[in-house]
Coordinates of C-alpha atoms and ligand atoms in Angstrom, one line a residue:
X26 CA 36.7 -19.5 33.1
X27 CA 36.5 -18.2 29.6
X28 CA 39.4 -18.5 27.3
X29 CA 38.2 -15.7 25.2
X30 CA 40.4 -12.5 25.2
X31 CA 39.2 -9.5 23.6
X32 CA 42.1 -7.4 22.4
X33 CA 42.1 -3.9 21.2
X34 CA 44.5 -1.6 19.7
X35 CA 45.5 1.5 21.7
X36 CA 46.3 3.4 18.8
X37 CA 43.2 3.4 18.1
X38 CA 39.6 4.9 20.4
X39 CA 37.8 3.1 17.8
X40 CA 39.5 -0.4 18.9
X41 CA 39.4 0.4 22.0
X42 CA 35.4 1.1 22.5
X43 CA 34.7 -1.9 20.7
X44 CA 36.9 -4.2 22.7
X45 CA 35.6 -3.0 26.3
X46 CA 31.8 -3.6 24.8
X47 CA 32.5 -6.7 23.5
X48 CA 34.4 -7.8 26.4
X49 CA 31.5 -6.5 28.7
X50 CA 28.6 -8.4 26.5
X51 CA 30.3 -11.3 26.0
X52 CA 32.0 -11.1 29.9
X53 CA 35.5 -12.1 28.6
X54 CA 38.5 -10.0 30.0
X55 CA 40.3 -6.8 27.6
X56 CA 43.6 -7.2 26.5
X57 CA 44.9 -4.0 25.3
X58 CA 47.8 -4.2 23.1
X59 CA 50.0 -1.4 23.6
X60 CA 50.7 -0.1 19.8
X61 CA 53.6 2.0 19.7
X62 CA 55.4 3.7 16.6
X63 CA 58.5 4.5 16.4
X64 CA 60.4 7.3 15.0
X65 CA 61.0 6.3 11.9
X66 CA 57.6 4.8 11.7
X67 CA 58.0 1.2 12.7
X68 CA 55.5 -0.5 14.8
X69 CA 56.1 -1.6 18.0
X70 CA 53.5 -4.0 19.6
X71 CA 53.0 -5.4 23.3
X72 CA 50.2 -7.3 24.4
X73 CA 49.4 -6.2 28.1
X74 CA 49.1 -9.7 29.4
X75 CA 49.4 -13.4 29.1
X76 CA 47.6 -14.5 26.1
X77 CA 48.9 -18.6 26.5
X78 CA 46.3 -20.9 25.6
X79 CA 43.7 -18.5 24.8
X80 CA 41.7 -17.6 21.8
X81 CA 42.4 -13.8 21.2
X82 CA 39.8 -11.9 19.3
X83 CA 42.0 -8.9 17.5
X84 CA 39.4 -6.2 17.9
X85 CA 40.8 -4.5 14.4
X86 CA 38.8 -1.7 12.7
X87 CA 40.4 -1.6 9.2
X88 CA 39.1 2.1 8.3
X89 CA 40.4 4.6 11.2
X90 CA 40.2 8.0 11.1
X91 CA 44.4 8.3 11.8
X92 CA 45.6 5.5 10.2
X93 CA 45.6 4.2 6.6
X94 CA 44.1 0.9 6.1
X95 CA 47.6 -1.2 4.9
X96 CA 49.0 0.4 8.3
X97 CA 45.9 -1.0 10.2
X98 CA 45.7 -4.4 8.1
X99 CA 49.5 -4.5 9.0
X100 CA 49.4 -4.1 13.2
X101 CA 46.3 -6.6 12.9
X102 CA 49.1 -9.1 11.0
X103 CA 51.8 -8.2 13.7
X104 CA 49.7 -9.0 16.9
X105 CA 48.4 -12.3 15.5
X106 CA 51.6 -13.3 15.2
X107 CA 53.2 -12.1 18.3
X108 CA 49.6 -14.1 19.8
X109 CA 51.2 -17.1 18.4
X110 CA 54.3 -16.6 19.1
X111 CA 53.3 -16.0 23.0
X112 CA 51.5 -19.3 22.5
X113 CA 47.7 -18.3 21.7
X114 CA 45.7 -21.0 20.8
X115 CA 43.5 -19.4 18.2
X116 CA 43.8 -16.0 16.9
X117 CA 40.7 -14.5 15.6
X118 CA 40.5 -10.9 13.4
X119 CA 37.5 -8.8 13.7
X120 CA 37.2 -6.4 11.0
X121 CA 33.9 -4.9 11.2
X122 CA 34.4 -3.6 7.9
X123 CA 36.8 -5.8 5.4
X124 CA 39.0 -3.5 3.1
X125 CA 40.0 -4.6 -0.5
X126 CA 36.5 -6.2 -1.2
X127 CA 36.0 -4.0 -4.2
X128 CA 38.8 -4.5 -6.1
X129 CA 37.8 -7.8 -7.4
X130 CA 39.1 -8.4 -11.1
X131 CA 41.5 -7.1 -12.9
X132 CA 40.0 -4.1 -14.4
X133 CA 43.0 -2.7 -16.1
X134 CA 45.9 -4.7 -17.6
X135 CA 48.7 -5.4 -15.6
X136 CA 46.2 -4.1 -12.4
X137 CA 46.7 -6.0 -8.9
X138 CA 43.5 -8.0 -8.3
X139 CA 44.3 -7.0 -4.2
X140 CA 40.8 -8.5 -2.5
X141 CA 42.5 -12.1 -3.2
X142 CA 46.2 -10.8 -2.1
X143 CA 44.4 -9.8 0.8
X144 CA 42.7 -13.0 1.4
X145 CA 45.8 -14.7 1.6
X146 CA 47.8 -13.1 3.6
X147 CA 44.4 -12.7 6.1
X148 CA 44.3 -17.0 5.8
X149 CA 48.0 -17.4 6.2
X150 CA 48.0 -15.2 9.4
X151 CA 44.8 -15.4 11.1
X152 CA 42.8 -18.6 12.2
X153 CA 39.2 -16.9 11.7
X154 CA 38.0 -13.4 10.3
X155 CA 34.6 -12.3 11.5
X156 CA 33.4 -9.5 9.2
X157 CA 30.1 -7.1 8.8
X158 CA 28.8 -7.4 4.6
X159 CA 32.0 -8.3 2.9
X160 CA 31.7 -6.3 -0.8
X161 CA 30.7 -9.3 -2.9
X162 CA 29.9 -8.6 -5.6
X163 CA 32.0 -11.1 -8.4
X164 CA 32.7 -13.5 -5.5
X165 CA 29.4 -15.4 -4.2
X166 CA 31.2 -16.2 -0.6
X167 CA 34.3 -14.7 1.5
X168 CA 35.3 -19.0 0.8
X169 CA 35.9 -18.5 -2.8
X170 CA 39.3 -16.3 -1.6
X171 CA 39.9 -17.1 1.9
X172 CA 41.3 -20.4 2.8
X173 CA 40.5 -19.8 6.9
X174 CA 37.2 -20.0 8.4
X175 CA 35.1 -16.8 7.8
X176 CA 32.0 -15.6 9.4
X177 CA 30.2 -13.1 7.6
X178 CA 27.4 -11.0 9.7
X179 CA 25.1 -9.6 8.2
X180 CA 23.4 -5.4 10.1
X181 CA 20.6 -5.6 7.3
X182 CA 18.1 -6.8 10.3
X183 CA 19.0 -3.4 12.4
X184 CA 19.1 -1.0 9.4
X185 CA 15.3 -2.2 8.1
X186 CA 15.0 -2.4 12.5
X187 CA 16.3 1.6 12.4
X188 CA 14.4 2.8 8.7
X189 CA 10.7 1.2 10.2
X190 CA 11.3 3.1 13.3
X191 CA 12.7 6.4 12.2
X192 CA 10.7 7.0 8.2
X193 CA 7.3 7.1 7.8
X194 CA 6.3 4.8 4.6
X195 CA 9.4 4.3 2.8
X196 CA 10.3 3.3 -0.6
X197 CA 13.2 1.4 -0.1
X198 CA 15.9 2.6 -3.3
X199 CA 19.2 0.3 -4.3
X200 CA 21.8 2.0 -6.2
X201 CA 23.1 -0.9 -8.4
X202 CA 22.7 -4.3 -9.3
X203 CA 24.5 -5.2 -6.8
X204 CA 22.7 -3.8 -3.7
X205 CA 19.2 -6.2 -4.7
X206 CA 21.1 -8.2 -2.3
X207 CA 20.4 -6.5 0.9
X208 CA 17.8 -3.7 -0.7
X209 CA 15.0 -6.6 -1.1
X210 CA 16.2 -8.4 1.9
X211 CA 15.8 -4.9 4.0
X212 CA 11.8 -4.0 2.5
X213 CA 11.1 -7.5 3.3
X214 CA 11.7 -7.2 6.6
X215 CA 10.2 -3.5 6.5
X216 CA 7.2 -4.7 4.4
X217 CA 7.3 -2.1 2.2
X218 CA 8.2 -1.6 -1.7
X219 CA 11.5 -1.4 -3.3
X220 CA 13.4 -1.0 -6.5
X221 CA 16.8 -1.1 -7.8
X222 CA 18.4 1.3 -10.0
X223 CA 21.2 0.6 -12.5
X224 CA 24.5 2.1 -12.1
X225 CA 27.5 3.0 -14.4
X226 CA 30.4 3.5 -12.8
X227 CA 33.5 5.3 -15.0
X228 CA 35.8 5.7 -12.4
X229 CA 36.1 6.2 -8.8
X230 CA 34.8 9.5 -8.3
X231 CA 32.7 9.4 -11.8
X232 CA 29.1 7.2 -11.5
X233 CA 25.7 7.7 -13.2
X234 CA 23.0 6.4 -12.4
X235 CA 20.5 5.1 -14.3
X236 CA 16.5 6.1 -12.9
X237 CA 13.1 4.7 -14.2
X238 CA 10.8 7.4 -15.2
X239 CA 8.0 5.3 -14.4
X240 CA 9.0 5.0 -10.5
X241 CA 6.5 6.9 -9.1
X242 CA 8.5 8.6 -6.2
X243 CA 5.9 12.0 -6.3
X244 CA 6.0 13.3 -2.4
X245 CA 7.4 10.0 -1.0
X246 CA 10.1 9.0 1.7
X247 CA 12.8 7.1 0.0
X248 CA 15.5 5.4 1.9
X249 CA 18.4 4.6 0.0
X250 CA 20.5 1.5 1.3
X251 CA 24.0 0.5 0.2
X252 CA 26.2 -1.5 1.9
X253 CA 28.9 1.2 2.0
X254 CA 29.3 4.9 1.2
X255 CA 32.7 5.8 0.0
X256 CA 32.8 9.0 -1.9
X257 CA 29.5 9.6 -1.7
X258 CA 29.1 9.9 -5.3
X259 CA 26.4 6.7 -6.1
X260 CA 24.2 8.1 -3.1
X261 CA 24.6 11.7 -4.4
X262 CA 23.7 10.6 -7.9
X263 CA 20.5 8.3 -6.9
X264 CA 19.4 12.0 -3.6
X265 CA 19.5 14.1 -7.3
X266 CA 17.1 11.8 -9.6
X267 CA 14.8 10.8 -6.7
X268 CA 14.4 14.6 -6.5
X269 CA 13.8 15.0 -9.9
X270 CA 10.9 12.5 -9.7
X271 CA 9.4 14.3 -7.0
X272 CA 10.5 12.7 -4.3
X273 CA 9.7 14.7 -0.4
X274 CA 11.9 13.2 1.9
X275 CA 15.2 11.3 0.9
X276 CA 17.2 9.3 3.5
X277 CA 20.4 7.5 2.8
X278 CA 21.6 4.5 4.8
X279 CA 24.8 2.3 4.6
X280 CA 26.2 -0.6 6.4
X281 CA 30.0 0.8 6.2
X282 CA 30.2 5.2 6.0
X283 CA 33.7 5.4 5.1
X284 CA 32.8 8.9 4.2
X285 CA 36.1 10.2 2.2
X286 CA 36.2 13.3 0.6
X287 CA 33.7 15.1 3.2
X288 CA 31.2 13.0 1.5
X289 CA 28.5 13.0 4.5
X290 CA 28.6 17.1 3.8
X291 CA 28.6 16.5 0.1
X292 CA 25.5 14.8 0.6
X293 CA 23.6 16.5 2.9
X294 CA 24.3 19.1 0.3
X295 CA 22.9 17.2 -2.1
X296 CA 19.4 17.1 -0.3
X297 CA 19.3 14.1 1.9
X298 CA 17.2 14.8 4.8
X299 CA 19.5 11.9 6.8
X300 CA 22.7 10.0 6.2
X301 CA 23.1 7.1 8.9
X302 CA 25.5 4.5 8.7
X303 CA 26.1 1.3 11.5
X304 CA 29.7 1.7 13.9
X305 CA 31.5 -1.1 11.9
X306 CA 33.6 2.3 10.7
X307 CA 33.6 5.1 13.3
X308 CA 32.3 8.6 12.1
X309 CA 29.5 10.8 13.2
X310 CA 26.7 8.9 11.2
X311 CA 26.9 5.5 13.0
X312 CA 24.0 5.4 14.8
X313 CA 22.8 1.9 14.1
X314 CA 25.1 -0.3 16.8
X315 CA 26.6 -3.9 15.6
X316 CA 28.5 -4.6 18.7
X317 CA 25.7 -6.6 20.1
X318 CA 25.4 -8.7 17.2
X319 CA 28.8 -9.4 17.0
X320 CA 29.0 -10.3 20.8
X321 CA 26.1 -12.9 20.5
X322 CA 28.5 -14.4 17.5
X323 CA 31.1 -14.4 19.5
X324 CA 29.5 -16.2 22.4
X325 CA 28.6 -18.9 20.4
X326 CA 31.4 -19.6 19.1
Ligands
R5P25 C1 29.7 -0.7 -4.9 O1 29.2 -1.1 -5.8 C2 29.2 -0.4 -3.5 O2 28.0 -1.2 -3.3 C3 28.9 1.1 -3.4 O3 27.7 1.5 -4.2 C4 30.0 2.0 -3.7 O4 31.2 1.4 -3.3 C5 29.9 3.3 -3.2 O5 31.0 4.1 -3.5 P1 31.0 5.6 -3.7 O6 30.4 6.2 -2.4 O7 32.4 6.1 -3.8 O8 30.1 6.0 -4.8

């Protein structure tokens, strides 16, 4: 018999969903913790059954639509150690999408560098993190922070899998330095161009983005692919320039839609003929699934 336990979250559909797929594909049994709060807002926690011996896979989505992420980051850190404490023999988070990634240097004096507070506390409590494309950007590896074995999985196959399937001759577009990364990985496997833009970014809701003229985008399809959408505002700069060069259809594509700010609307506004993001952060968008890829990870293990 297995010793895998899925757990999910009841507090959470998200959780939930995810933990009866990934129990079903990887034919391990559920556990659902019963996550309770109190009153004054404390948590209470109780797993639904015996979890000795096991390795218990915290099905843990960081980003829910109810809860903020230090609440979510904080139950995932209470039933890993109540897992131990009921004598699990590994306890495993899965965080389809890993919060904190960004903030990786100090970019103000006296500022909080909080992806490597994270990390720690993530190494001290958990045993394993299994994660969809981590943010890194100034780190090369999720190893240069996190002391705990990490397993970093990569959707970059299903999103060139969902753009060959669903845009006629794209031009694949990456916001930022940054985003070569996947953008060249994802026309590769597409077979079809690519370029990556140059972004300035002032603040959190201030970016500009930096165009070539000379990309010839005249009555083209471009798909622009990030690894996450936050407020919207580097897609919604890059749908306005591709425009301006003339471009006919623009689609936007992410790994993580967080999505604050109504920024799907904002940029549908903005002209894009699609936004579609994967299910590592529920919302409307996710139409590109990960939970198979994560269950063959899983099985392997
Ligand atoms: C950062 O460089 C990321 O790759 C994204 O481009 C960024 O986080 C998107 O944020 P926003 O949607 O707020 O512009």
């Amino acid at each position: 018999m297995s010793n895998k336990v899925i757990a999910g979250f009841s507090d959470s559909r998200h959780s939930i969903l995810l933990a009866k797929n990934i129990a079903k594909l990887t034919k391990s049994p559920v556990n659902l913790i019963l996550a309770k709060k109190f009153p004054d807002g404390e948590t209470n926690l109780r797993f639904s059954s015996d979890v000795k011996g096991k390795t218990v896979y915290l099905m843990r989505p960081l980003k829910t639509a109810d809860e903020d992420i230090n609440n979510n980051m904080m139950k995932a850190i209470f039933a890993a150690q109540t897992a131990k404490d009921l004598g699990a023999a590994r306890v495993i988070l899965v965080a389809p999408y890993l919060a904190y990634m960004r903030q990786d240097k100090r970019f103000r004096p006296y500022e909080a560098i909080s992806s490597r507070i994270m990390a720690n506390l993530f190494s001290r409590c958990f045993d394993e993190l299994i994660t969809f494309d981590p943010h890194l950007h100034r780190y090369r590896s999720l190893s240069e922070i996190f002391t705990i074995k990490t397993k970093r999985l990569s959707a970059d196959a299903l999103l060139a899998e969902y753009i060959k399937k669903n845009y006629k001759n794209p031009i694949i577009l990456g916001p930022d330095e940054e985003s070569y990364q996947w953008a060249r990985d994802i026309a590769k496997m597409i077979g079809c161009p690519v370029d990556v833009l140059k972004k300035h970014r002032y603040t959190a809701e201030s970016v500009k983005i930096k165009i070539k003229d000379r990309l010839n985008l005249k009555n083209k399809s471009v798909a622009i692919v990030d690894d996450m959408v936050s407020t919207g505002h580097t897609m919604i700069e890059v749908i306005k320039d591709a425009k301006k060069l003339g471009a006919r259809k623009v689609y936007c594509v992410c790994v993580h839609g967080l999505f604050v700010e109504n920024a799907y609307e904002k940029m549908k506004r903005a002209g894009a003929r699609e936004v579609v993001s994967t299910n590592t952060i529920a919302n409307n968008a996710a139409k590109i699934d990960i939970s198979k890829l994560l269950a063959e990870s899983i099985i392997k293990e």
